[in-house]
Amino acid sequence: RLYMARLYMARLYMARLYMARLYRINILHFYNSIHGVNSMVSQRQGMGAIPYDGGVAFRVWAPFASSVCVAGNFNSWSTTANALESENNGYWSGDLPEAKLDDRYRYVISGPFISGVQWRTDPYSKHVEDNNEGNGVIVADNFAWNSNTFNMPTWNELVIYELHVASFNRSSETPGDFSSIISKLNDLKNLGINAIQLMPIFGFPGDFSLGYNPALPFDIESNYGTPKSFKEFIQTAHDQGFAIILDVVYNHFGPDDLDTSLWRFDGWNENGRNGIYFYNDRRAFTPFGDRPDLGRGEVRQFIRDNALMWLEEYRIDGFRFDSTVNIRNIFGNNNDPSNDLPEGWSLMQWINNEIDGRMPWKISIAEDLQNNDYLTRSTGAGGAGFDSQWGSLFYSALLDTVVPPNDSSRNMDRLRDAILQRFETDGLKRVIYSENHDEVAEINRKVRLPDAIWRGNADSWFARKRSTLAAALVFTSPGIPMIFMGQEFLEWGSWSDRGSLDWSKKNRFSGIWDLYQALIRLRRNWFNNTRGLRGQNVNVHHVNNSDKMIAFHRWENGGPGDDVIVVANFADRNYDSYTIGFPKGGTWYVRFNSDWNGFSPDFGNKGGYDTTAGQPGTHGMPFSGNIGIGPYSVLILSQ
């Protein structure tokens, strides 16, 4: 009776405050004061644990719960001491003055679908202890960024380096972390790359993972570092001129480590599935884990909030979205509109519109692998609004051209089509590569390109010549070039999250490093004489399928220092004189010859001479000239 009287008086008191428009306040203020919770949380925006001057606000979504309490070291892990209040919309919230930064906490939930109570990690927690309980840690966005301004490279200037944190620079048995990347930034800067694409850094169970089994997408894997150390890494990378692109996984969660976090978060589920964060019907299935419920507003907000956190709080410079086909398609393997998930399309549109509206200089890349134009069409034209997507057609054609042992198997027509392929009219709407993590991963029974060319003889002349031939096509074809870590010094075998790059190969194959460095500098127009490699325009003007020769013209606006001619020989023979077409007359200088013996003592140094183009023309070009070229080699010429 006393309790009800007090509750009535509290309601009356706060109704008067509301009518007086002094401030908004929860009508259960007095109830909350009894349970140690200050009700002013409605004034504090956000989700999860939100520190403020004088305490911490908590807010969580649990629509089928009948009570939610916060337990932590601030209340001796009491399951009842600090109850949150229902907002009558599925959310629970409250202020805890006694909670502070670095405290550990979890939610204790009861409800009609739970026997007793269940403990759950905060889905929005930005730092989770690497223990069986999964305690969240209260952190603040109070990093002292320096005053340096980082300018994102223009997308025709980007050269991406895909990197897995743990295996990039592992020391003995200790997985690599953000500081271990920092120690190699000078090497990467000297190589010439200007964008680092990190494979997923979300917290995962155990010590090893590729990163594609996210349980808590706001959390950073503890082996890699803390929120603070990740920001220190980004600050250092920005100071040295690197953009940071983060690989994010929104097509599925799990499949591991969900039983204390997202799985049946408030007890409810249907059809034996996994509850409020997931579809609970046939749409739940992906080959990798359960698909989140992309049509439920709170789940959509959860994913959108996550994307904006990385962009705004951590200041990353873009995303690579993992397996977008599993976001937009129920079967995740085709472009059949009858299998579309409209809510998946609209979620991608929403996030990309948010990025374009807030930070249009930041890049959004889809890994869809279905060569679907609609991924990179604008949302206004019905597309998903991505800026670029992985060019799987280019990769497969390039692989099939350099891997077969017999020259007769190489199809120059298919390679021509791969060079010319683009999404709509923009060559930069595809990211092109000769290796990526999926295509070299031990878990997928794949090997690095030099090993694919000659298994067990990756350091052979044939493997080195044809793998560097592929690299030259990546850096000279239209698209945003990307390499996978270690390509630059002929890493071989299968890549594993438990392994490490063999950095001794950087010295052993220093010429291969120099070759990649030369290609990257030419791609970025380092010496102001290959501007065309950054341009949109390409004309594959010579295709010789009999002799396995191909040549193409790249240009931005045309003219000296802009027009570039690329000649590639995919056969095991050399030419002292081979005639090709040129767009302009006069002297053409060899800027790159992959057969130069400075790249390897056993390269033949064949051909590669400067040439004078004159009339008559050939191959549809107004001028012609002779070049010399070595076996399995590429020449890059400009005026």
PDB file of N, CA, C and O in Angstrom, residues 490-525:
ATOM      1  N   LEU A 490      56.014 -12.496 -53.430  1.00  0.00           N
ATOM      2  CA  LEU A 490      55.854 -13.862 -53.923  1.00  0.00           C
ATOM      3  C   LEU A 490      55.497 -14.849 -52.815  1.00  0.00           C
ATOM      4  O   LEU A 490      56.004 -15.969 -52.773  1.00  0.00           O
ATOM      5  N   GLU A 491      54.615 -14.464 -51.922  1.00  0.00           N
ATOM      6  CA  GLU A 491      54.142 -15.419 -50.927  1.00  0.00           C
ATOM      7  C   GLU A 491      53.428 -16.553 -51.642  1.00  0.00           C
ATOM      8  O   GLU A 491      52.741 -16.347 -52.642  1.00  0.00           O
ATOM      9  N   TRP A 492      53.603 -17.784 -51.138  1.00  0.00           N
ATOM     10  CA  TRP A 492      52.997 -18.938 -51.791  1.00  0.00           C
ATOM     11  C   TRP A 492      52.323 -19.840 -50.774  1.00  0.00           C
ATOM     12  O   TRP A 492      52.225 -19.514 -49.598  1.00  0.00           O
ATOM     13  N   GLY A 493      51.861 -20.998 -51.231  1.00  0.00           N
ATOM     14  CA  GLY A 493      51.133 -21.921 -50.371  1.00  0.00           C
ATOM     15  C   GLY A 493      49.690 -21.473 -50.202  1.00  0.00           C
ATOM     16  O   GLY A 493      49.151 -20.709 -50.998  1.00  0.00           O
ATOM     17  N   SER A 494      49.055 -21.968 -49.143  1.00  0.00           N
ATOM     18  CA  SER A 494      47.694 -21.558 -48.805  1.00  0.00           C
ATOM     19  C   SER A 494      47.745 -20.577 -47.643  1.00  0.00           C
ATOM     20  O   SER A 494      48.510 -20.780 -46.695  1.00  0.00           O
ATOM     21  N   TRP A 495      46.932 -19.552 -47.721  1.00  0.00           N
ATOM     22  CA  TRP A 495      46.867 -18.612 -46.599  1.00  0.00           C
ATOM     23  C   TRP A 495      45.945 -19.167 -45.517  1.00  0.00           C
ATOM     24  O   TRP A 495      44.882 -19.714 -45.785  1.00  0.00           O
ATOM     25  N   SER A 496      46.385 -19.025 -44.268  1.00  0.00           N
ATOM     26  CA  SER A 496      45.609 -19.484 -43.119  1.00  0.00           C
ATOM     27  C   SER A 496      45.604 -18.402 -42.053  1.00  0.00           C
ATOM     28  O   SER A 496      46.599 -17.684 -41.876  1.00  0.00           O
ATOM     29  N   ASP A 497      44.491 -18.314 -41.329  1.00  0.00           N
ATOM     30  CA  ASP A 497      44.427 -17.346 -40.231  1.00  0.00           C
ATOM     31  C   ASP A 497      45.396 -17.698 -39.106  1.00  0.00           C
ATOM     32  O   ASP A 497      45.713 -16.860 -38.273  1.00  0.00           O
ATOM     33  N   ARG A 498      45.864 -18.936 -39.091  1.00  0.00           N
ATOM     34  CA  ARG A 498      46.810 -19.362 -38.060  1.00  0.00           C
ATOM     35  C   ARG A 498      48.261 -19.151 -38.478  1.00  0.00           C
ATOM     36  O   ARG A 498      49.173 -19.360 -37.683  1.00  0.00           O
ATOM     37  N   GLY A 499      48.473 -18.799 -39.716  1.00  0.00           N
ATOM     38  CA  GLY A 499      49.825 -18.634 -40.221  1.00  0.00           C
ATOM     39  C   GLY A 499      50.306 -17.205 -40.117  1.00  0.00           C
ATOM     40  O   GLY A 499      49.752 -16.378 -39.395  1.00  0.00           O
ATOM     41  N   SER A 500      51.363 -16.924 -40.850  1.00  0.00           N
ATOM     42  CA  SER A 500      51.915 -15.578 -40.896  1.00  0.00           C
ATOM     43  C   SER A 500      52.597 -15.381 -42.229  1.00  0.00           C
ATOM     44  O   SER A 500      53.107 -16.336 -42.835  1.00  0.00           O
ATOM     45  N   LEU A 501      52.590 -14.152 -42.707  1.00  0.00           N
ATOM     46  CA  LEU A 501      53.391 -13.852 -43.879  1.00  0.00           C
ATOM     47  C   LEU A 501      54.863 -14.134 -43.577  1.00  0.00           C
ATOM     48  O   LEU A 501      55.334 -13.873 -42.472  1.00  0.00           O
ATOM     49  N   ASP A 502      55.561 -14.652 -44.581  1.00  0.00           N
ATOM     50  CA  ASP A 502      56.991 -14.896 -44.448  1.00  0.00           C
ATOM     51  C   ASP A 502      57.725 -13.635 -44.914  1.00  0.00           C
ATOM     52  O   ASP A 502      58.053 -13.499 -46.096  1.00  0.00           O
ATOM     53  N   TRP A 503      57.949 -12.740 -43.976  1.00  0.00           N
ATOM     54  CA  TRP A 503      58.546 -11.459 -44.341  1.00  0.00           C
ATOM     55  C   TRP A 503      59.991 -11.586 -44.803  1.00  0.00           C
ATOM     56  O   TRP A 503      60.537 -10.647 -45.392  1.00  0.00           O
ATOM     57  N   SER A 504      60.617 -12.742 -44.582  1.00  0.00           N
ATOM     58  CA  SER A 504      61.980 -12.936 -45.102  1.00  0.00           C
ATOM     59  C   SER A 504      61.980 -12.952 -46.633  1.00  0.00           C
ATOM     60  O   SER A 504      63.002 -12.671 -47.265  1.00  0.00           O
ATOM     61  N   LYS A 505      60.832 -13.275 -47.229  1.00  0.00           N
ATOM     62  CA  LYS A 505      60.748 -13.278 -48.696  1.00  0.00           C
ATOM     63  C   LYS A 505      60.884 -11.869 -49.276  1.00  0.00           C
ATOM     64  O   LYS A 505      61.200 -11.708 -50.461  1.00  0.00           O
ATOM     65  N   LYS A 506      60.612 -10.848 -48.464  1.00  0.00           N
ATOM     66  CA  LYS A 506      60.771  -9.480 -48.964  1.00  0.00           C
ATOM     67  C   LYS A 506      62.213  -9.230 -49.395  1.00  0.00           C
ATOM     68  O   LYS A 506      62.470  -8.508 -50.376  1.00  0.00           O
ATOM     69  N   ASN A 507      63.171  -9.810 -48.687  1.00  0.00           N
ATOM     70  CA  ASN A 507      64.579  -9.696 -49.081  1.00  0.00           C
ATOM     71  C   ASN A 507      64.955 -10.754 -50.112  1.00  0.00           C
ATOM     72  O   ASN A 507      65.688 -10.479 -51.066  1.00  0.00           O
ATOM     73  N   ARG A 508      64.433 -11.956 -49.932  1.00  0.00           N
ATOM     74  CA  ARG A 508      64.763 -13.038 -50.863  1.00  0.00           C
ATOM     75  C   ARG A 508      64.276 -12.727 -52.270  1.00  0.00           C
ATOM     76  O   ARG A 508      64.964 -13.033 -53.241  1.00  0.00           O
ATOM     77  N   PHE A 509      63.085 -12.131 -52.368  1.00  0.00           N
ATOM     78  CA  PHE A 509      62.522 -11.780 -53.677  1.00  0.00           C
ATOM     79  C   PHE A 509      62.355 -10.265 -53.772  1.00  0.00           C
ATOM     80  O   PHE A 509      61.294  -9.753 -54.113  1.00  0.00           O
ATOM     81  N   SER A 510      63.430  -9.566 -53.458  1.00  0.00           N
ATOM     82  CA  SER A 510      63.372  -8.099 -53.466  1.00  0.00           C
ATOM     83  C   SER A 510      63.037  -7.559 -54.849  1.00  0.00           C
ATOM     84  O   SER A 510      62.422  -6.487 -54.968  1.00  0.00           O
ATOM     85  N   GLY A 511      63.415  -8.288 -55.893  1.00  0.00           N
ATOM     86  CA  GLY A 511      63.086  -7.847 -57.248  1.00  0.00           C
ATOM     87  C   GLY A 511      61.596  -7.892 -57.524  1.00  0.00           C
ATOM     88  O   GLY A 511      61.060  -7.037 -58.245  1.00  0.00           O
ATOM     89  N   ILE A 512      60.900  -8.879 -56.961  1.00  0.00           N
ATOM     90  CA  ILE A 512      59.442  -8.951 -57.117  1.00  0.00           C
ATOM     91  C   ILE A 512      58.795  -7.777 -56.396  1.00  0.00           C
ATOM     92  O   ILE A 512      57.856  -7.152 -56.898  1.00  0.00           O
ATOM     93  N   TRP A 513      59.302  -7.457 -55.205  1.00  0.00           N
ATOM     94  CA  TRP A 513      58.843  -6.263 -54.496  1.00  0.00           C
ATOM     95  C   TRP A 513      59.038  -5.028 -55.378  1.00  0.00           C
ATOM     96  O   TRP A 513      58.133  -4.207 -55.517  1.00  0.00           O
ATOM     97  N   ASP A 514      60.210  -4.908 -55.990  1.00  0.00           N
ATOM     98  CA  ASP A 514      60.486  -3.758 -56.854  1.00  0.00           C
ATOM     99  C   ASP A 514      59.537  -3.723 -58.050  1.00  0.00           C
ATOM    100  O   ASP A 514      59.118  -2.642 -58.488  1.00  0.00           O
ATOM    101  N   LEU A 515      59.196  -4.893 -58.574  1.00  0.00           N
ATOM    102  CA  LEU A 515      58.270  -4.962 -59.709  1.00  0.00           C
ATOM    103  C   LEU A 515      56.895  -4.429 -59.301  1.00  0.00           C
ATOM    104  O   LEU A 515      56.288  -3.627 -60.033  1.00  0.00           O
ATOM    105  N   TYR A 516      56.396  -4.875 -58.160  1.00  0.00           N
ATOM    106  CA  TYR A 516      55.100  -4.371 -57.685  1.00  0.00           C
ATOM    107  C   TYR A 516      55.169  -2.874 -57.406  1.00  0.00           C
ATOM    108  O   TYR A 516      54.231  -2.123 -57.718  1.00  0.00           O
ATOM    109  N   GLN A 517      56.252  -2.447 -56.806  1.00  0.00           N
ATOM    110  CA  GLN A 517      56.400  -1.018 -56.526  1.00  0.00           C
ATOM    111  C   GLN A 517      56.369  -0.206 -57.820  1.00  0.00           C
ATOM    112  O   GLN A 517      55.708   0.844 -57.902  1.00  0.00           O
ATOM    113  N   ALA A 518      57.052  -0.681 -58.859  1.00  0.00           N
ATOM    114  CA  ALA A 518      57.077   0.016 -60.142  1.00  0.00           C
ATOM    115  C   ALA A 518      55.678   0.082 -60.749  1.00  0.00           C
ATOM    116  O   ALA A 518      55.258   1.131 -61.265  1.00  0.00           O
ATOM    117  N   LEU A 519      54.949  -1.025 -60.698  1.00  0.00           N
ATOM    118  CA  LEU A 519      53.594  -1.047 -61.247  1.00  0.00           C
ATOM    119  C   LEU A 519      52.669  -0.099 -60.494  1.00  0.00           C
ATOM    120  O   LEU A 519      51.861   0.625 -61.104  1.00  0.00           O
ATOM    121  N   ILE A 520      52.763  -0.096 -59.169  1.00  0.00           N
ATOM    122  CA  ILE A 520      51.898   0.777 -58.370  1.00  0.00           C
ATOM    123  C   ILE A 520      52.194   2.242 -58.661  1.00  0.00           C
ATOM    124  O   ILE A 520      51.280   3.062 -58.809  1.00  0.00           O
ATOM    125  N   ARG A 521      53.469   2.580 -58.790  1.00  0.00           N
ATOM    126  CA  ARG A 521      53.815   3.967 -59.067  1.00  0.00           C
ATOM    127  C   ARG A 521      53.329   4.400 -60.447  1.00  0.00           C
ATOM    128  O   ARG A 521      52.860   5.536 -60.626  1.00  0.00           O
ATOM    129  N   LEU A 522      53.423   3.518 -61.421  1.00  0.00           N
ATOM    130  CA  LEU A 522      52.910   3.855 -62.743  1.00  0.00           C
ATOM    131  C   LEU A 522      51.391   3.984 -62.714  1.00  0.00           C
ATOM    132  O   LEU A 522      50.822   4.881 -63.342  1.00  0.00           O
ATOM    133  N   ARG A 523      50.722   3.091 -61.983  1.00  0.00           N
ATOM    134  CA  ARG A 523      49.266   3.161 -61.881  1.00  0.00           C
ATOM    135  C   ARG A 523      48.817   4.478 -61.249  1.00  0.00           C
ATOM    136  O   ARG A 523      47.803   5.051 -61.630  1.00  0.00           O
ATOM    137  N   ARG A 524      49.591   4.964 -60.317  1.00  0.00           N
ATOM    138  CA  ARG A 524      49.256   6.220 -59.635  1.00  0.00           C
ATOM    139  C   ARG A 524      49.848   7.450 -60.340  1.00  0.00           C
ATOM    140  O   ARG A 524      49.777   8.554 -59.811  1.00  0.00           O
ATOM    141  N   ASN A 525      50.440   7.241 -61.508  1.00  0.00           N
ATOM    142  CA  ASN A 525      51.031   8.340 -62.280  1.00  0.00           C
ATOM    143  C   ASN A 525      52.086   9.075 -61.460  1.00  0.00           C
ATOM    144  O   ASN A 525      52.159  10.310 -61.443  1.00  0.00           O
TER     145      ASN A 525
END
